[in-house]
Structures are given as C-alpha cells and as structure tokens.
Tab-separated table of C-alpha atoms in Angstrom:
chain	number	residue	atom	x	y	z
A	28	MET	CA	115.544	94.381	136.813
A	29	THR	CA	111.888	93.450	137.034
A	30	GLU	CA	110.789	94.401	133.526
A	31	ARG	CA	111.663	91.953	130.787
A	32	ILE	CA	114.198	92.856	128.090
A	33	ALA	CA	114.177	92.404	124.308
A	34	ILE	CA	117.068	92.050	121.891
A	35	ALA	CA	116.435	94.587	119.112
A	36	MET	CA	118.005	94.761	115.652
A	37	ASP	CA	117.697	97.361	112.896
A	38	LEU	CA	119.118	95.984	109.646
A	39	GLY	CA	120.043	99.072	107.652
A	40	GLY	CA	121.728	99.109	104.279
A	41	THR	CA	125.032	100.464	105.656
A	42	LYS	CA	124.958	99.640	109.369
A	43	ILE	CA	123.254	97.029	111.522
A	44	LYS	CA	122.161	98.615	114.793
A	45	LEU	CA	121.892	96.261	117.731
A	46	GLY	CA	120.377	97.055	121.103
A	47	LEU	CA	118.767	95.882	124.301
A	48	VAL	CA	115.357	97.444	124.921
A	49	GLN	CA	113.320	97.580	128.112
A	50	ASP	CA	110.075	99.481	128.658
A	51	GLY	CA	110.688	102.051	125.916
A	52	LYS	CA	114.335	102.622	126.782
A	53	VAL	CA	117.481	101.468	124.987
A	54	LEU	CA	119.679	99.971	127.712
A	55	GLY	CA	122.629	99.567	125.381
A	56	MET	CA	123.269	99.965	121.675
A	57	THR	CA	126.082	99.267	119.255
A	58	GLN	CA	126.434	98.754	115.517
A	59	ILE	CA	128.385	96.754	112.978
A	60	ASP	CA	128.935	97.185	109.249
A	61	ALA	CA	126.103	95.692	107.212
A	62	TYR	CA	127.743	94.684	103.894
A	63	SER	CA	124.115	94.300	102.829
A	64	ASP	CA	125.042	93.759	99.177
A	65	GLN	CA	126.712	90.491	100.258
A	66	GLY	CA	123.589	89.131	101.920
A	67	LEU	CA	122.620	88.610	105.551
A	68	ARG	CA	123.448	84.990	106.331
A	69	GLY	CA	127.182	85.671	106.577
A	70	ARG	CA	126.601	88.529	109.049
A	71	LEU	CA	124.406	86.564	111.480
A	72	PRO	CA	127.345	85.007	113.416
A	73	PHE	CA	128.760	88.532	113.918
A	74	VAL	CA	125.330	89.756	115.016
A	75	LYS	CA	125.206	87.010	117.651
A	76	LEU	CA	128.734	87.713	118.891
A	77	THR	CA	128.018	91.445	119.158
A	78	ILE	CA	124.751	90.895	121.034
A	79	ASP	CA	126.403	88.411	123.391
A	80	LYS	CA	129.127	90.950	124.133
A	81	LEU	CA	126.507	93.641	124.791
A	82	LEU	CA	124.649	91.315	127.176
A	83	GLU	CA	127.893	90.662	129.019
A	84	GLU	CA	128.765	94.361	129.225
A	85	LYS	CA	125.320	95.177	130.655
A	86	ASN	CA	125.391	92.179	132.999
A	87	ILE	CA	122.155	90.829	131.525
A	88	SER	CA	121.519	87.077	131.482
A	89	THR	CA	119.482	85.304	128.829
A	90	ASP	CA	116.811	84.367	131.385
A	91	GLN	CA	115.974	88.094	131.600
A	92	LEU	CA	115.189	88.171	127.878
A	93	SER	CA	111.717	87.790	126.353
A	94	GLY	CA	112.497	87.730	122.650
A	95	VAL	CA	114.239	89.138	119.613
A	96	GLY	CA	112.839	91.915	117.432
A	97	VAL	CA	114.200	92.541	113.935
A	98	SER	CA	113.555	95.563	111.695
A	99	ILE	CA	114.406	94.875	108.066
A	100	PRO	CA	113.745	96.621	104.730
A	101	GLY	CA	111.353	94.806	102.419
A	102	ILE	CA	107.953	93.148	102.587
A	103	VAL	CA	107.806	91.056	105.751
A	104	ASP	CA	105.332	88.365	106.795
A	105	SER	CA	105.059	89.255	110.470
A	106	VAL	CA	102.961	86.136	111.210
A	107	GLN	CA	105.280	83.505	109.721
A	108	ARG	CA	108.360	85.600	110.607
A	109	LYS	CA	109.879	85.616	107.162
A	110	VAL	CA	110.945	88.082	104.482
A	111	LEU	CA	108.742	87.843	101.394
A	112	SER	CA	110.507	90.319	99.100
A	113	ILE	CA	113.477	92.651	99.427
A	114	ASP	CA	115.164	95.039	97.008
A	115	LYS	CA	118.960	94.728	96.643
A	116	LYS	CA	119.855	94.854	100.356
A	117	TYR	CA	120.210	91.442	102.041
A	118	GLY	CA	119.191	89.534	98.922
A	119	ASP	CA	119.326	86.146	100.693
A	120	ALA	CA	116.957	87.204	103.512
A	121	PRO	CA	113.872	85.441	102.044
A	122	GLU	CA	115.747	82.125	102.347
A	123	ILE	CA	116.639	82.539	106.040
A	124	ASP	CA	114.688	80.729	108.774
A	125	PHE	CA	114.717	83.541	111.349
A	126	PRO	CA	112.776	81.687	114.096
A	127	ALA	CA	115.201	78.754	113.906
A	128	TRP	CA	118.189	81.127	114.069
A	129	ALA	CA	116.884	82.962	117.165
A	130	GLN	CA	116.028	79.660	118.814
A	131	GLN	CA	119.509	78.303	118.183
A	132	ALA	CA	121.289	81.520	119.157
A	133	TRP	CA	119.450	82.409	122.397
A	134	ASP	CA	116.528	79.979	122.768
A	135	LEU	CA	114.165	82.907	122.182
A	136	PRO	CA	111.160	83.663	119.945
A	137	ILE	CA	111.593	86.308	117.242
A	138	ILE	CA	109.423	88.945	115.567
A	139	LEU	CA	110.166	90.461	112.145
A	140	GLU	CA	108.822	93.752	110.853
A	141	ASN	CA	109.331	96.117	107.928
A	142	ASP	CA	111.785	98.903	108.805
A	143	ALA	CA	109.421	101.839	108.241
A	144	ARG	CA	106.700	100.132	110.285
A	145	SER	CA	109.198	99.435	113.055
A	146	ALA	CA	110.259	103.085	113.131
A	147	LEU	CA	106.656	104.268	113.189
A	148	VAL	CA	105.798	101.944	116.089
A	149	GLY	CA	108.735	103.401	118.015
A	150	GLU	CA	107.567	106.951	117.301
A	151	TRP	CA	103.910	106.121	117.979
A	152	GLN	CA	104.656	104.592	121.351
A	153	TYR	CA	107.577	106.701	122.583
A	154	GLY	CA	108.257	109.623	120.238
A	155	HIS	CA	106.447	112.426	118.459
A	156	GLY	CA	103.557	110.172	117.475
A	157	LYS	CA	102.751	109.293	121.098
A	158	GLY	CA	99.095	109.693	121.940
A	159	VAL	CA	98.048	109.839	118.276
A	160	ASP	CA	96.209	106.751	117.055
A	161	ASN	CA	96.013	107.828	113.395
A	162	VAL	CA	99.504	108.656	112.152
A	163	VAL	CA	101.646	108.062	109.066
A	164	LEU	CA	105.407	108.158	108.622
A	165	MET	CA	107.581	109.130	105.651
A	166	THR	CA	111.306	108.420	105.816
A	167	LEU	CA	113.352	110.346	103.263
A	168	GLY	CA	116.802	109.093	102.358
A	169	THR	CA	118.305	106.394	100.168
A	170	GLY	CA	114.739	105.420	99.415
A	171	VAL	CA	111.362	106.656	100.614
A	172	GLY	CA	109.807	104.519	103.320
A	173	THR	CA	106.233	104.838	104.585
A	174	SER	CA	103.954	103.238	107.155
A	175	ALA	CA	100.638	103.875	108.865
A	176	VAL	CA	98.850	103.364	112.156
A	177	ILE	CA	95.069	103.582	111.785
A	178	GLU	CA	92.719	103.669	114.790
A	179	GLY	CA	95.491	102.399	117.028
A	180	LYS	CA	96.398	99.443	114.798
A	181	VAL	CA	99.547	98.968	112.725
A	182	LEU	CA	98.438	98.712	109.089
A	183	ARG	CA	99.819	95.593	107.389
A	184	GLY	CA	97.155	94.234	105.038
A	185	LYS	CA	96.371	90.724	103.822
A	186	HIS	CA	99.710	90.408	101.998
A	187	PHE	CA	101.725	92.537	104.465
A	188	GLN	CA	102.377	95.389	102.028
A	189	ALA	CA	99.693	97.871	103.094
A	190	GLY	CA	101.091	101.233	104.084
A	191	CYS	CA	104.754	100.462	103.416
A	192	LEU	CA	104.877	101.062	99.647
A	193	GLY	CA	104.206	104.800	99.613
A	194	GLY	CA	107.640	105.315	98.073
A	195	HIS	CA	106.204	103.546	95.032
A	196	PHE	CA	103.168	105.756	94.555
A	197	THR	CA	103.181	106.885	90.915
A	198	VAL	CA	103.781	110.640	90.732
A	199	ASN	CA	105.061	111.018	87.153
A	200	LEU	CA	103.536	108.996	84.320
A	201	SER	CA	106.401	110.147	82.063
A	202	GLY	CA	109.101	109.434	84.651
A	203	GLY	CA	111.954	106.976	84.774
A	204	VAL	CA	111.892	103.291	85.629
A	205	CYS	CA	112.041	102.608	89.370
A	206	ASN	CA	113.928	99.777	91.077
A	207	CYS	CA	110.539	98.127	91.602
A	208	GLY	CA	109.814	98.088	87.857
A	209	ASN	CA	107.102	100.748	87.959
A	210	ILE	CA	107.297	104.078	86.110
A	211	GLY	CA	107.642	107.444	87.864
A	212	CYS	CA	107.578	106.316	91.499
A	213	VAL	CA	108.265	108.745	94.338
A	214	GLU	CA	111.621	106.974	94.811
A	215	SER	CA	112.688	107.168	91.187
A	216	GLU	CA	111.719	110.847	91.105
A	217	SER	CA	113.185	111.953	94.444
A	218	SER	CA	115.466	109.750	96.545
A	219	SER	CA	119.187	109.501	97.176
A	220	TRP	CA	119.703	106.578	94.832
A	221	SER	CA	118.173	108.425	91.862
A	222	LEU	CA	119.247	112.008	92.604
A	223	GLU	CA	122.721	112.198	91.065
A	224	GLU	CA	121.678	110.687	87.740
A	225	LYS	CA	118.714	113.070	87.505
A	226	VAL	CA	120.866	116.129	88.296
A	227	LYS	CA	123.540	115.218	85.737
A	228	ALA	CA	120.886	114.711	83.045
A	229	GLN	CA	119.737	118.338	83.331
A	230	PRO	CA	120.810	120.735	80.530
A	231	MET	CA	121.889	123.292	83.157
A	232	TYR	CA	124.332	120.853	84.806
A	233	SER	CA	127.419	122.010	82.873
A	234	LYS	CA	126.901	125.555	84.171
A	235	SER	CA	125.964	124.572	87.720
A	236	LEU	CA	128.400	124.520	90.638
A	237	LEU	CA	127.008	121.087	91.437
A	238	ARG	CA	129.421	119.792	88.807
A	239	VAL	CA	132.377	120.330	91.213
A	240	GLU	CA	130.925	117.895	93.751
A	241	PRO	CA	132.395	114.361	93.766
A	242	LYS	CA	129.032	113.034	94.956
A	243	ILE	CA	125.627	114.686	94.719
A	244	ASP	CA	123.335	113.917	97.622
A	245	PHE	CA	120.546	115.862	99.304
A	246	SER	CA	122.907	117.566	101.725
A	247	VAL	CA	124.926	118.947	98.804
A	248	LEU	CA	121.760	119.858	96.877
A	249	PHE	CA	120.301	121.879	99.762
A	250	GLN	CA	123.647	123.599	100.430
A	251	TRP	CA	124.010	124.816	96.840
A	252	ALA	CA	120.348	125.828	96.716
A	253	GLU	CA	120.982	128.077	99.727
A	254	LYS	CA	123.882	129.593	97.750
A	255	LYS	CA	121.423	130.384	94.936
A	256	ASP	CA	122.697	127.876	92.381
A	257	HIS	CA	119.874	127.783	89.828
A	258	LEU	CA	119.988	124.055	89.104
A	259	ALA	CA	120.197	123.198	92.804
A	260	ILE	CA	117.132	125.358	93.491
A	261	GLN	CA	115.232	123.773	90.615
A	262	MET	CA	116.043	120.207	91.691
A	263	ARG	CA	115.458	120.914	95.382
A	264	ASP	CA	112.012	122.339	94.688
A	265	GLN	CA	111.194	119.481	92.341
A	266	CYS	CA	112.079	116.979	95.082
A	267	LEU	CA	110.025	118.911	97.623
A	268	ASP	CA	107.021	118.794	95.293
A	269	VAL	CA	107.421	115.044	94.825
A	270	TRP	CA	107.561	114.504	98.599
A	271	SER	CA	104.535	116.770	98.992
A	272	ALA	CA	102.615	114.663	96.462
A	273	CYS	CA	103.597	111.513	98.344
A	274	ALA	CA	102.494	113.057	101.652
A	275	ILE	CA	99.128	114.088	100.198
A	276	ASN	CA	98.612	110.600	98.751
A	277	LEU	CA	99.328	109.131	102.208
A	278	ILE	CA	96.834	111.533	103.770
A	279	HIS	CA	94.131	110.723	101.231
A	280	ALA	CA	94.760	106.981	101.608
A	281	TYR	CA	95.063	106.644	105.389
A	282	ASP	CA	93.310	109.667	106.983
A	283	PRO	CA	95.922	110.518	109.645
A	284	GLU	CA	95.937	113.328	112.173
A	285	VAL	CA	99.727	113.606	112.050
A	286	LEU	CA	102.376	113.026	109.369
A	287	LEU	CA	105.824	112.255	110.792
A	288	LEU	CA	108.938	112.960	108.711
A	289	GLY	CA	112.245	111.249	109.334
A	290	GLY	CA	115.269	109.815	107.580
A	291	GLY	CA	118.747	110.736	106.511
A	292	ILE	CA	117.998	114.119	104.970
A	293	MET	CA	116.143	115.624	107.907
A	294	GLY	CA	119.186	117.781	108.642
A	295	SER	CA	117.334	120.062	106.223
A	296	GLY	CA	114.065	119.535	108.102
A	297	ALA	CA	113.778	123.218	109.009
A	298	TYR	CA	113.173	123.874	105.304
A	299	ILE	CA	111.367	120.651	104.366
A	300	ILE	CA	108.697	120.589	107.079
A	301	PRO	CA	107.252	124.087	106.484
A	302	TYR	CA	107.251	123.453	102.717
A	303	LEU	CA	105.321	120.187	103.063
A	304	GLN	CA	102.987	121.685	105.651
A	305	SER	CA	102.140	124.547	103.275
A	306	LYS	CA	101.482	122.196	100.338
A	307	ILE	CA	99.349	119.890	102.487
A	308	ASN	CA	97.328	122.813	103.821
A	309	GLU	CA	96.767	123.986	100.263
A	310	LEU	CA	96.110	120.739	98.408
A	311	ALA	CA	95.048	117.903	100.746
A	312	TRP	CA	91.311	117.205	100.836
A	313	THR	CA	90.684	117.137	104.581
A	314	PRO	CA	87.403	118.920	105.387
A	315	TRP	CA	87.732	118.032	109.073
A	316	GLY	CA	90.881	120.201	109.475
A	317	LYS	CA	94.630	120.172	108.771
A	318	VAL	CA	97.086	117.295	109.111
A	319	GLU	CA	100.033	118.348	111.264
A	320	VAL	CA	103.537	117.666	109.914
A	321	ARG	CA	106.055	116.799	112.640
A	322	ALA	CA	109.697	115.757	112.627
A	323	ALA	CA	110.251	112.245	113.927
A	324	SER	CA	111.834	112.532	117.352
A	325	SER	CA	114.225	109.670	117.953
A	326	PHE	CA	115.079	108.332	114.570
A	327	ASP	CA	118.420	106.761	115.473
A	328	SER	CA	116.686	104.399	117.857
A	329	ALA	CA	113.044	104.471	116.712
A	330	ALA	CA	113.169	101.134	114.887
A	331	LEU	CA	114.900	99.456	117.847
A	332	LEU	CA	112.245	100.807	120.208
A	333	GLY	CA	109.553	99.752	117.760
A	334	VAL	CA	110.581	96.113	117.457
A	335	GLY	CA	111.261	96.049	121.193
A	336	TYR	CA	107.651	97.091	121.744
A	337	LEU	CA	106.402	94.472	119.253
A	338	VAL	CA	108.213	91.697	121.113
A	339	PHE	CA	105.856	92.364	124.033
A	340	HIS	CA	102.782	93.602	122.147
A	341	GLN	CA	101.794	91.809	118.962
A	342	ASN	CA	99.857	94.828	117.630
C-alpha cells in the first residue's frame, strides 16, 4: 500500500466504532460496547486491543500508519487535542491526555473532533456533501447534533463551539429544561431522550395506542402516526416543526447551499425530508434561492471517514 493509513474511532454513546481509513475508504471496521456512562478511561485498553487485532487481521504494520483520529460527543479543543465539555457520556474524557495515550499505544499523533463535525467532514469529502463548500448537517437521534462547513472551511470558532450547538437553539420560551440548563432547546423539545416523557405528559396519552408500547421512540411514534393514532400524529408533527425551526435557524446562521440530514431516525427519512424541505422553502429567508435538503449518505462510517481525512488534512 502506497497511501498512508489512519486509525479512526467514533465514540458513540452505545457503541465505539473502530476502523482503519485510507484515501476515503474504510479498510476494516469493528465495534465494541461503549459503556459510556462508566467513563472512557476504562475502555481505552480494550480500544487498543481491538485496533491491534484489526491491524493484524488486515496485515497492516504500524509503520504504515500516519495518525489516530477520534470523533467524540462534546465540545472539543481540536488544537490542544482535549475535550473541554461533555454531557453525560464519557464523563471523565476532559481529564484524559489523548496525545499521551496515542503516543504510548502506537507512537502516533492524534486528532480529536466533535462527532457532528467529524460526520460532516466525512460527508463533505466523500458523501452527499461532496463538491459543496457551504453545507450544514443535522443529526437526529438521541440528541440533535449540528455542524457547518463555510466557504470550504470547517466552522469551529474561537472557543470550538461554533456550529455544533444547533441542538441547543431555543425554540420554545415556555419549554422544559434541557440537559444543558437552557429552556426550550431543540433537544428538550424533540429528541429521543426527551420524547417518552413528553408523550406521556399529554392528556390524550391514556386513550392513545402509544400506551401499549414498552418504550416510546421515534420509530414507534412514526409507526403509530401512519396508523392514524391521533396523539402519535400530533407529536410527530410537533417534532417535525421543531426540526424545521432548527434547520431554518442553521440556514439563517450559516448560509449553506445544502442541508444534510442524518442520524438514528432517518429510517423515516422519506417522510422527514420532504416535510423539512417544504417548511424551508416556505419560511427560510434565502433570496438567492432554495437550500436543498439531502439525506446523509454514509452515516455508519461518516465520522470514521471524517476523522481519517482530518488526520491528513488539518482543515
């Protein structure tokens, strides 16, 4: 192999995805359980063992490697390679010396990046954002992640939080308290972690067929809405309007040509994308034309591809 190879890691809340990335391709990928509520430090030896096994399986030696790229939720200082702030998952991450760990494990440099930014870089370089130098991403799932590329540059900001806090745009001044401490955030109004509590608080809940579900998530919500359950329809449409508001805020803030949608609930993308496109066409102030809404293309591996790219290109 002539092209250099990067170790890539995507630290999700449930699973840690681990891969070897070369020139926009994942040469090999595996995953281990995250146990993110127990912190990250205790998982690092297992991460190393799993990567070493993957290197052996692919017959790749460490002298073929250029670096380690890590995608992690939270606010990340990509210059000093440290986690500044993180919510609930991997609570000990701000205390970890990532460069020292990578040096000790493989004698390699490391880059750290926010998970939504990592995914957007992967999409921008290799997926449905390719060729578009002004693009934003929304990931819909447990939380709501966002990121932006403006004029071909990854938006980070002076304190590394620019672009990645769209899930904490205020969309309801009378809403509930978010995990971040703010009132009426996009996340507290419409994400997986807040959905069940909001559904059960509705007066119609006792008459809704949602009450038979052991767990209420977006998959269940969309299924019952298709079956014409009144509460499911009401809550689905409310969530869609919240996501639309978030998308329009992103458009007004960052002036993209394309809005990419990804995340765990995009199994319902055939319904979500046209809805958001219609709302954006109607309500976004874009005199130059219309922002195109696209599904993210390779979301299982986008963050791995993104941090793999950043190992070689410090955009």
